[in-house]
XYZ file of N, CA and C in Angstrom:
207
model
N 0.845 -1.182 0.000
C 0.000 0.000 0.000
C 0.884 1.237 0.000
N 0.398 2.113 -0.839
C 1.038 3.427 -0.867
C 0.389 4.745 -1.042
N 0.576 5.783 0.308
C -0.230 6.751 0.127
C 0.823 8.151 -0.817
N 0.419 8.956 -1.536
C 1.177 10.355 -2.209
C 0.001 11.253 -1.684
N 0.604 12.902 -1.745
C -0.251 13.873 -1.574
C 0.201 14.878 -2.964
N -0.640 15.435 -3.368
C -0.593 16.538 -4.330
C -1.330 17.764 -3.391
N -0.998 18.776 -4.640
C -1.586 20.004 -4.158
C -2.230 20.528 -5.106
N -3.599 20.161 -5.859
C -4.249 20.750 -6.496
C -4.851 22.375 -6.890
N -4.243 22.484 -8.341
C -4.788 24.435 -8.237
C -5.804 24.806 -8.989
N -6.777 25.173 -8.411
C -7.933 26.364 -9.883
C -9.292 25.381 -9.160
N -9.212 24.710 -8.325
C -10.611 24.073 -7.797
C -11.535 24.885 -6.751
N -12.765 25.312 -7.112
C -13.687 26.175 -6.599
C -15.051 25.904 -6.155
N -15.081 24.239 -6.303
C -16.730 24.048 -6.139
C -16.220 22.371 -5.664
N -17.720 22.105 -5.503
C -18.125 20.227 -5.198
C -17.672 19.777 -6.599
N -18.269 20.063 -7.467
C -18.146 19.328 -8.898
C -16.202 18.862 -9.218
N -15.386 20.284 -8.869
C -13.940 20.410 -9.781
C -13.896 18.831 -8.229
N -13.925 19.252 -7.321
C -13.663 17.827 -6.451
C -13.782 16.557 -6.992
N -15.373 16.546 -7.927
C -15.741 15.021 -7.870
C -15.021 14.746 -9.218
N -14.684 15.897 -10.253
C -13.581 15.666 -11.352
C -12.640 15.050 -11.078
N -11.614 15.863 -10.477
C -10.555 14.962 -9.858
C -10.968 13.743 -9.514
N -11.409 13.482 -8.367
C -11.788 11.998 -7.985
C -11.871 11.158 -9.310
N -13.018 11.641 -10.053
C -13.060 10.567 -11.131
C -12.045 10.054 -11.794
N -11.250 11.150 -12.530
C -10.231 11.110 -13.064
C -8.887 10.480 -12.752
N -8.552 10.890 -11.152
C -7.742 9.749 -10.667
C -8.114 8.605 -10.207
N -9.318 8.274 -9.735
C -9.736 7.444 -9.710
C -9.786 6.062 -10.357
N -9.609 6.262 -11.604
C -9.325 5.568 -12.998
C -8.058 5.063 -13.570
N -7.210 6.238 -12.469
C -5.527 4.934 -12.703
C -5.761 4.190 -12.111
N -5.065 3.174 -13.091
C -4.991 1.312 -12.522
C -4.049 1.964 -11.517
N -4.329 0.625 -10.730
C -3.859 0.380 -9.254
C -3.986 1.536 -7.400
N -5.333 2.570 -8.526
C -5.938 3.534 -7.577
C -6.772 2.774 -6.686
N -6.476 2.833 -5.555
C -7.656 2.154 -4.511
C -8.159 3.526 -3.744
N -7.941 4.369 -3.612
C -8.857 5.545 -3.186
C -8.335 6.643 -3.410
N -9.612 8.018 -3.265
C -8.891 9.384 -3.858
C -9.846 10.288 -2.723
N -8.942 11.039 -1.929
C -9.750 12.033 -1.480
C -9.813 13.497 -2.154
N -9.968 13.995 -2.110
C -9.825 15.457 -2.012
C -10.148 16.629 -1.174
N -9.354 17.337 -0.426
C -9.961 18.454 0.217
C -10.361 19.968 -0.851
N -11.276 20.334 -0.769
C -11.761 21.625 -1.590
C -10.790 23.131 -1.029
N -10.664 23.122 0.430
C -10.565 23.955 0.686
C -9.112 24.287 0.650
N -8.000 23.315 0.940
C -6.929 23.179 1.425
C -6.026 22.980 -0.224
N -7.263 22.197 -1.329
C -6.565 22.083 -2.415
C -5.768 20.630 -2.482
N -6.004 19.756 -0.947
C -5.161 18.697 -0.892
C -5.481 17.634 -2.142
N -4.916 16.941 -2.208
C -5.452 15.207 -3.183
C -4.625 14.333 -2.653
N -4.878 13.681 -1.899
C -4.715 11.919 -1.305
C -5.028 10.870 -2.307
N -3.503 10.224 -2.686
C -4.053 9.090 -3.253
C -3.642 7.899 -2.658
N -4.496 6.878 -2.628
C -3.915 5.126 -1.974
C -4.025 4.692 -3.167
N -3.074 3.901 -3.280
C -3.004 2.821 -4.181
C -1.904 1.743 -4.234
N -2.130 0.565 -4.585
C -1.928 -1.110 -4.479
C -0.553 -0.400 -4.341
N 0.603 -0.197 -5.224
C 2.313 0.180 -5.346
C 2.013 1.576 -5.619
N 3.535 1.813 -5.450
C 3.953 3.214 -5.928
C 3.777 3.878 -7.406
N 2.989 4.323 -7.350
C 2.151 4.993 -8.812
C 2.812 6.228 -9.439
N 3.745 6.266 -10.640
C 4.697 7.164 -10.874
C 3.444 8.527 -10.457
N 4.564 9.868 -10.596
C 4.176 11.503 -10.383
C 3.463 11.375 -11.298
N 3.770 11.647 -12.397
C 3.116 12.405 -14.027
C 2.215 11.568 -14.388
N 1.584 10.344 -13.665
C 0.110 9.713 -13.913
C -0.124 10.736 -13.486
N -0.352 10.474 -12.196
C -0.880 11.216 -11.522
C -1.387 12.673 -11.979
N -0.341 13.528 -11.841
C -0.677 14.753 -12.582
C -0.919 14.765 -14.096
N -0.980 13.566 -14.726
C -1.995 14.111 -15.979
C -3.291 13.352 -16.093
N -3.642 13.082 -14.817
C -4.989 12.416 -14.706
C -5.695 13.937 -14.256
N -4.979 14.279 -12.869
C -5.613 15.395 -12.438
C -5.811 16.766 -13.756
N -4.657 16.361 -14.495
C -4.890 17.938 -15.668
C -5.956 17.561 -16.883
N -6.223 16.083 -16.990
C -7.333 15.372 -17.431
C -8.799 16.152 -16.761
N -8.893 16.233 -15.615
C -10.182 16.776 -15.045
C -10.105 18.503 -15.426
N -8.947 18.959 -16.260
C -8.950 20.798 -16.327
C -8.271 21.017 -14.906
N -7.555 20.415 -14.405
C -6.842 21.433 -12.855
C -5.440 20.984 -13.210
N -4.704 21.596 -12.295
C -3.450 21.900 -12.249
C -2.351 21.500 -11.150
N -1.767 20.539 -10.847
C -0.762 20.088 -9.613
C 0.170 21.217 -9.229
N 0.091 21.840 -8.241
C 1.304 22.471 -7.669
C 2.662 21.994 -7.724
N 4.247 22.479 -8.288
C 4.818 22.344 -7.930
C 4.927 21.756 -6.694
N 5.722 20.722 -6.695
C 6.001 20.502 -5.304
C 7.224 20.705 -4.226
């Protein structure tokens, strides 16, 4: 099991949330996705270590943007 955090940018509502979710949601070997709205966080679990740039081009898949980290 492996948790990563991102820092999601340009999200303003419930909906840009449930985008994301979907969107990462959908990489293989995603077993869960949170998101905080307010904080901009994104929590992902999943089975192994899931390269960066899935990641962030799932999230730029939903129209948002990963913070530098």
């Amino acid at each position: 099991m492996s948790t990563a955090t991102y820092t999601v940018k340009g999200m303003t509502c419930g909906h840009c949330v449930s985008s994301v979710k979907e969107e990462v949601g959908e990489v293989a070997g995603v077993t869960s996705v949170e998101v905080d709205l307010a904080s901009g966080l994104l929590t992902v679990d999943s089975e192994s270590l899931i390269d960066e740039a899935t990641i962030v081009a799932a999230v730029k898949e939903a129209g948002y943007e990963v913070a530098n980290r």
